[in-house]
Amino acid sequence: QGALVALDPDDGAIRALVGGYDFNLKQYNLVTQARRQPGSNFKPFFYAGALENGLTAATIFNDSPIVLPGGELEEVYRPSNSGDEFQGNIRLREALYRSINLVSVRVILQYGPDNAINYVKRFGFDTSAFPRNVQLAFGGGTIGLTPLEIATGYAAFANGGYKVEPYLVTTITS
């Protein structure tokens, strides 16, 4: 099973939509119904907000281990990078294209989870269930988005910043 959506970023026209292998086997459209954690696919959305609010692509962050409070029982939370490798000081643009988790955590801590959530609403995401903590940095926690929602959000990057509404049918004639 898999999903694919091809969306015209200029007007929202859905050019192709594949919601699974065989609808006769499973009547479930993965493009429109499967809500999953977007993971690192979500990072560009809150990075855009951080850029709009004072950070630059050249802003330097330290990619090193970080320890955060984890809860009421005095636990600690140690987020990590994929492969547990650290780059030291790194520019924001490189951290984004390398998808470095610990820099993303620091961006959320500096920018603020509420600011990030308010910004990503502009892409059309329903943020009512989004976590208001560093889980935003990983596109995790209670975030659940469909492939169509993600593609719609990315359309704004591709078209110069305009939100589009996806649609399937333009005309019906008989």
Coordinates of C-alpha atoms in Angstrom, one line a residue:
Q1 CA 0.0 0.0 0.0
G2 CA 1.1 3.5 -0.7
A3 CA -0.2 7.0 -1.6
L4 CA 0.6 9.6 -4.2
V5 CA -0.9 13.0 -4.9
A6 CA 0.3 15.3 -7.6
L7 CA -1.1 18.8 -7.1
D8 CA -0.8 21.8 -9.3
P9 CA 0.6 24.5 -6.9
D10 CA -0.8 27.4 -9.0
D11 CA -4.5 26.5 -8.6
G12 CA -4.8 23.4 -6.5
A13 CA -5.9 21.1 -9.3
I14 CA -5.2 17.4 -8.4
R15 CA -3.5 16.0 -11.4
A16 CA -3.0 12.5 -10.0
L17 CA -4.2 10.7 -6.9
V18 CA -3.4 7.2 -6.0
G19 CA -4.8 6.2 -2.6
G20 CA -3.7 2.6 -2.4
Y21 CA -3.0 -0.6 -4.3
D22 CA -6.5 -2.0 -5.0
F23 CA -9.7 -0.3 -3.8
N24 CA -11.5 -3.7 -4.1
L25 CA -9.2 -5.1 -1.5
K26 CA -9.3 -2.2 0.9
Q27 CA -11.8 0.6 0.6
Y28 CA -9.6 3.1 2.2
N29 CA -8.0 6.1 0.4
L30 CA -4.5 6.6 1.9
V31 CA -4.3 10.1 0.2
T32 CA -7.4 11.6 1.8
Q33 CA -8.0 9.4 4.9
A34 CA -4.6 8.2 6.3
R35 CA -3.6 10.6 9.0
R36 CA 0.0 10.0 9.9
Q37 CA 2.8 11.9 11.7
P38 CA 4.5 13.9 9.0
G39 CA 8.0 13.6 10.6
S40 CA 10.7 15.7 9.0
N41 CA 8.3 16.6 6.1
F42 CA 6.9 19.1 8.6
K43 CA 10.1 21.0 9.4
P44 CA 10.0 23.5 6.4
F45 CA 6.7 24.8 7.6
F46 CA 7.8 26.0 11.0
Y47 CA 11.3 27.0 9.7
A48 CA 9.5 29.3 7.3
G49 CA 7.8 31.0 10.3
A50 CA 11.1 31.3 12.2
L51 CA 12.7 32.9 9.1
E52 CA 9.8 35.4 8.9
N53 CA 10.3 36.2 12.5
G54 CA 14.0 37.2 12.5
L55 CA 16.1 34.1 11.9
T56 CA 18.0 33.9 8.6
A57 CA 19.3 31.0 6.5
A58 CA 22.7 31.9 7.8
T59 CA 21.7 31.9 11.5
I60 CA 24.1 29.5 13.3
F61 CA 22.8 26.9 15.8
N62 CA 24.7 24.4 17.8
D63 CA 24.0 20.8 16.9
S64 CA 24.9 19.1 20.1
P65 CA 23.1 17.0 22.7
I66 CA 20.4 18.7 24.7
V67 CA 18.6 17.6 27.9
L68 CA 15.1 18.9 28.6
P69 CA 12.7 18.3 31.5
G70 CA 10.5 15.3 30.8
G71 CA 7.6 15.4 33.2
E72 CA 6.3 15.4 36.7
L73 CA 8.5 12.6 37.9
E74 CA 11.7 14.6 37.2
E75 CA 12.5 12.5 34.2
V76 CA 14.6 14.1 31.5
Y77 CA 14.1 14.0 27.7
R78 CA 17.1 13.6 25.4
P79 CA 16.1 14.1 21.8
S80 CA 18.6 12.9 19.3
N81 CA 19.7 13.1 15.6
S82 CA 19.4 10.2 13.2
G83 CA 22.6 8.2 13.7
D84 CA 23.5 10.1 16.9
E85 CA 26.0 12.3 15.0
F86 CA 26.6 15.9 15.8
Q87 CA 27.8 18.7 13.5
G88 CA 28.6 21.4 16.1
N89 CA 27.9 24.9 14.9
I90 CA 25.8 24.8 11.7
R91 CA 23.8 27.3 9.6
L92 CA 20.1 27.0 9.6
R93 CA 19.9 26.3 5.9
E94 CA 22.2 23.3 6.3
A95 CA 20.3 22.0 9.3
L96 CA 17.1 22.1 7.3
Y97 CA 18.4 20.2 4.2
R98 CA 20.2 17.7 6.4
S99 CA 17.1 17.4 8.6
I100 CA 19.0 17.8 11.9
N101 CA 16.6 17.1 14.7
L102 CA 18.6 18.9 17.5
V103 CA 18.7 22.1 15.6
S104 CA 15.0 21.8 14.9
V105 CA 14.4 21.5 18.6
R106 CA 16.5 24.6 19.3
V107 CA 14.6 26.5 16.6
I108 CA 11.2 25.6 18.3
L109 CA 12.6 26.5 21.7
Q110 CA 13.8 29.9 20.4
Y111 CA 10.8 30.6 18.2
G112 CA 8.2 29.2 20.6
P113 CA 5.7 26.3 20.0
D114 CA 2.7 28.6 20.0
N115 CA 4.3 30.9 17.4
A116 CA 5.1 27.9 15.3
I117 CA 1.6 26.6 15.5
N118 CA 0.1 30.0 14.7
Y119 CA 2.3 30.3 11.7
V120 CA 1.6 26.8 10.2
K121 CA -2.1 27.5 10.4
R122 CA -1.5 29.8 7.4
F123 CA -0.8 26.8 5.3
G124 CA -4.2 25.4 6.0
F125 CA -3.3 22.8 8.7
D126 CA -5.8 22.1 11.4
T127 CA -3.6 22.6 14.4
S128 CA -6.1 21.9 17.1
A129 CA -4.4 18.6 18.1
F130 CA -0.8 19.7 17.5
P131 CA 1.5 19.4 20.6
R132 CA 2.5 22.7 22.1
N133 CA 6.1 21.5 22.8
V134 CA 9.3 20.3 21.1
Q135 CA 7.5 17.4 19.4
L136 CA 6.7 20.0 16.7
A137 CA 10.4 19.8 15.8
F138 CA 10.0 16.2 14.6
G139 CA 6.5 16.5 13.2
G140 CA 5.5 14.1 15.9
G141 CA 3.4 14.0 19.0
T142 CA -0.3 14.3 18.2
I143 CA 0.3 15.7 14.7
G144 CA -1.7 13.7 12.1
L145 CA -1.8 14.9 8.5
T146 CA -2.9 13.3 5.3
P147 CA -0.6 13.2 2.2
L148 CA -3.1 15.6 0.5
E149 CA -2.8 18.1 3.4
I150 CA 1.0 18.0 3.2
A151 CA 1.0 18.4 -0.6
T152 CA -1.5 21.4 -0.2
G153 CA 0.8 23.0 2.3
Y154 CA 3.9 22.6 0.1
A155 CA 2.0 24.2 -2.8
A156 CA 2.4 27.5 -1.0
F157 CA 6.2 27.2 -1.2
A158 CA 6.1 26.3 -4.9
N159 CA 3.8 29.2 -5.9
G160 CA 5.3 32.1 -4.0
G161 CA 3.2 31.9 -0.8
Y162 CA -0.4 31.5 -1.9
K163 CA -2.6 29.0 -0.2
V164 CA -4.6 26.8 -2.6
E165 CA -7.6 24.6 -2.1
P166 CA -7.2 21.2 -3.8
Y167 CA -10.0 20.1 -6.2
L168 CA -10.6 17.2 -8.5
V169 CA -13.3 18.2 -11.0
T170 CA -13.3 21.4 -13.0
T171 CA -16.3 20.8 -15.3
I172 CA -19.0 18.3 -15.9
T173 CA -20.6 18.0 -19.4
S174 CA -23.1 15.7 -20.9

